[in-house]
Coordinates of C-alpha atoms in Angstrom, one line a residue:
X202 CA 21.4 -3.6 -4.3
X203 CA 18.0 -5.0 -5.7
X204 CA 18.0 -4.9 -9.7
X205 CA 15.6 -2.6 -11.0
X206 CA 14.0 -5.4 -12.9
X207 CA 13.4 -7.1 -9.8
X208 CA 12.0 -4.1 -8.0
X209 CA 9.5 -3.2 -10.9
X210 CA 8.4 -6.9 -11.2
X211 CA 7.9 -7.1 -7.4
X212 CA 5.7 -3.8 -7.4
X213 CA 4.0 -5.1 -10.2
X214 CA 2.7 -8.3 -8.6
X215 CA 2.2 -6.6 -5.2
X216 CA 0.1 -3.9 -7.0
X217 CA -2.1 -6.6 -8.8
X218 CA -2.7 -8.7 -5.6
X219 CA -3.4 -5.4 -3.2
X220 CA -6.0 -4.4 -5.8
X221 CA -9.6 -5.6 -5.2
X222 CA -9.9 -9.1 -6.5
X223 CA -11.7 -9.8 -9.7
X224 CA -12.1 -12.4 -12.5
X225 CA -9.1 -10.8 -14.3
X226 CA -6.7 -11.0 -11.4
X227 CA -7.6 -14.9 -10.9
X228 CA -6.9 -15.4 -14.6
X229 CA -3.4 -13.7 -14.2
X230 CA -2.5 -15.8 -11.3
X231 CA -0.5 -18.5 -13.1
X232 CA 1.6 -15.9 -14.8
X233 CA 2.0 -13.9 -11.6
X234 CA 3.1 -17.0 -9.7
X235 CA 5.8 -17.8 -12.6
X236 CA 7.0 -14.2 -12.4
X237 CA 7.3 -14.3 -8.6
X238 CA 9.3 -17.4 -8.8
X239 CA 12.0 -15.7 -10.7
X240 CA 12.5 -13.2 -8.1
X241 CA 15.3 -13.3 -5.2
X242 CA 13.6 -15.2 -2.3
X243 CA 13.1 -12.5 0.0
X244 CA 10.9 -10.7 -2.7
X245 CA 9.3 -13.8 -4.4
X246 CA 8.7 -16.0 -1.3
X247 CA 6.3 -13.6 0.4
X248 CA 4.7 -12.7 -2.8
X249 CA 3.8 -16.4 -3.3
X250 CA 2.2 -16.6 -0.1
X251 CA -0.2 -14.0 -1.1
X252 CA -0.8 -15.7 -4.5
X253 CA -1.3 -19.0 -3.0
X254 CA -4.1 -17.7 -0.8
X255 CA -5.8 -16.1 -3.9
X256 CA -5.3 -19.2 -5.7
X257 CA -7.1 -21.4 -3.0
X258 CA -10.2 -19.4 -2.5
X259 CA -13.4 -18.8 -4.5
X260 CA -13.7 -15.1 -5.7
X261 CA -16.6 -14.2 -3.5
X262 CA -14.6 -15.6 -0.4
X263 CA -11.3 -13.3 -1.5
X264 CA -13.8 -10.4 -2.3
X265 CA -15.3 -10.5 1.2
X266 CA -12.0 -10.9 3.0
X267 CA -10.7 -8.0 1.1
X268 CA -13.4 -5.7 2.0
X269 CA -13.3 -7.0 5.7
X270 CA -9.5 -6.6 5.7
X271 CA -9.0 -3.1 4.0
X272 CA -12.2 -1.2 4.2
X273 CA -13.5 -2.1 7.6
X274 CA -10.1 -1.7 9.6
X275 CA -8.4 1.6 9.9
X276 CA -5.2 0.2 10.6
X277 CA -5.3 -1.8 7.5
X278 CA -6.0 1.2 5.3
X279 CA -4.4 1.1 1.8
X280 CA -4.5 5.0 1.3
X281 CA -0.9 6.1 2.5
X282 CA -1.7 9.6 3.1
X283 CA -4.6 8.7 5.5
X284 CA -1.9 7.5 8.0
X285 CA 0.1 10.9 8.1
X286 CA -3.1 13.2 7.7
X287 CA -6.1 11.3 8.3
X288 CA -9.1 13.1 7.1
X289 CA -7.8 16.6 7.8
X290 CA -7.4 19.3 5.1
X291 CA -3.6 18.7 4.7
X292 CA -4.5 15.3 3.1
X293 CA -5.6 17.1 0.2
X294 CA -2.1 18.6 -0.3
X295 CA -0.6 15.2 0.0
X296 CA -3.1 13.7 -2.4
X297 CA -1.8 16.6 -4.9
X298 CA 1.8 15.7 -4.4
X299 CA 1.0 12.3 -5.7
X300 CA -0.8 13.5 -8.6
X301 CA 1.8 16.0 -9.5
X302 CA 4.5 13.0 -9.3
X303 CA 2.4 11.0 -11.8
X304 CA 1.9 14.0 -14.1
X305 CA 5.4 14.8 -14.1
X306 CA 6.1 11.1 -15.5
X307 CA 3.4 11.7 -18.3
X308 CA 0.8 9.3 -16.1
X309 CA -2.6 10.0 -15.3
X310 CA -4.9 8.7 -12.4
X311 CA -8.4 8.0 -13.2
X312 CA -10.9 9.8 -11.0
X313 CA -12.2 6.5 -9.6
X314 CA -9.1 5.8 -7.5
X315 CA -7.2 7.9 -5.1
X316 CA -3.6 8.5 -6.1
X317 CA -2.2 7.7 -2.6
X318 CA -3.5 4.0 -2.7
X319 CA -0.8 1.8 -2.2
X320 CA -1.7 -0.5 -5.4
X321 CA -1.5 2.7 -7.6
X322 CA 2.0 3.8 -6.1
X323 CA 3.4 0.1 -6.9
X324 CA 1.9 0.2 -10.3
X325 CA 3.7 3.6 -10.8
X326 CA 6.8 2.1 -10.1
X327 CA 6.3 -1.0 -12.5
X328 CA 5.3 1.3 -15.1
X329 CA 9.3 2.3 -15.1
X330 CA 9.1 5.2 -12.3
X331 CA 10.9 3.3 -9.6
X332 CA 12.7 6.4 -8.2
X333 CA 9.8 8.6 -7.9
X334 CA 7.6 5.8 -6.6
X335 CA 10.0 4.7 -4.1
X336 CA 10.5 8.3 -2.8
X337 CA 6.5 8.2 -2.3
X338 CA 6.6 4.9 -0.2
X339 CA 9.6 6.1 1.8
X340 CA 8.1 9.3 2.6
X341 CA 5.0 7.4 3.9
X342 CA 7.1 4.5 5.5
X343 CA 5.4 5.1 9.2
X344 CA 2.0 4.2 7.6
X345 CA 3.6 1.2 5.4
X346 CA 4.9 -0.1 8.7
X347 CA 1.7 0.2 10.5
X348 CA -0.1 -1.5 7.7
X349 CA 2.4 -4.4 7.6
X350 CA 2.0 -4.8 11.5
X351 CA -1.6 -4.8 11.4
X352 CA -1.8 -7.4 8.6
X353 CA 0.7 -9.7 10.2
X354 CA -1.3 -9.5 13.6
X355 CA -4.4 -10.4 12.0
X356 CA -2.6 -13.5 10.3
X357 CA -3.6 -12.0 6.9
X358 CA -2.2 -13.6 3.7
X359 CA -2.0 -9.9 2.4
X360 CA 0.9 -9.3 5.0
X361 CA 3.2 -11.4 2.7
X362 CA 2.7 -8.9 -0.2
X363 CA 3.3 -5.9 2.0
X364 CA 6.3 -7.7 3.4
X365 CA 7.7 -8.0 -0.1
X366 CA 7.1 -4.3 -0.6
X367 CA 9.2 -3.5 2.6
X368 CA 11.8 -5.9 1.7
X369 CA 11.9 -3.8 -1.7
X370 CA 12.8 -0.7 0.0
X371 CA 15.6 0.4 2.3
X372 CA 15.2 -0.7 6.0
X373 CA 13.2 1.6 8.1
X374 CA 14.9 3.8 10.0
X375 CA 14.4 4.5 14.1
X376 CA 12.2 7.4 13.3
X377 CA 10.0 5.5 11.1
X378 CA 9.8 2.8 13.6
X379 CA 8.8 5.4 16.3
X380 CA 6.2 7.2 14.1
X381 CA 4.7 3.7 13.3
X382 CA 4.4 3.0 17.0
X383 CA 2.8 6.6 17.6
X384 CA 0.4 6.0 14.7
X385 CA -0.7 2.5 16.4
X386 CA -1.1 4.2 19.8
X387 CA -2.8 7.4 18.7
X388 CA -4.5 6.7 15.0
X389 CA -4.1 9.3 12.2
X390 CA -4.3 13.3 12.8
X391 CA -7.8 14.5 13.5
X392 CA -8.9 18.1 12.1
X393 CA -8.1 20.5 15.0
X394 CA -9.4 23.8 13.3
X395 CA -12.3 25.4 14.9
X396 CA -12.3 23.1 18.1
X397 CA -12.1 25.2 21.2
X398 CA -8.5 24.7 23.0
X399 CA -10.2 23.0 25.9
X400 CA -12.0 20.4 23.9
X401 CA -8.8 19.1 22.1
X402 CA -7.3 15.9 23.0

């Protein structure tokens, strides 16, 4: 059983490093590294891997790598509901569920960020809402698994942070792994409304 303090700290650090890198993040790196060192090894060590990468490159390099990794590769998308709903109308309902979870806790998501961004969900947990945030992560476990696999296959330093998030959750079940496999093979759903049956694939 992972202590709530360790869960919140893990999610805080992971949220920071999975956000777009900026000067503020670079300034926080020493404090984040010190905090990661206090965590149990399955959580702290992988976070340390991502932090070491960010500490070793120039900001412009980190920015370019972040865009190349997360904005230009579908399998490395940080928006959790994209994996389960693609860009279909059902995704709007999924996003509403995220927003309502935050609102129920008295938190507000700014308009410049979608509420299903992994860093936002992790920040929600770090703010003291571990249980509802964990439920959201578990509900979107297949997408999280695919994200981790894709990053690991690329050899991305961001795979370590996602590995720490995985380690903070209950192990994935057979259904989660099967769903992640289907996502890897088929991709997220596409809108079928209005498409003639013979043209669906």
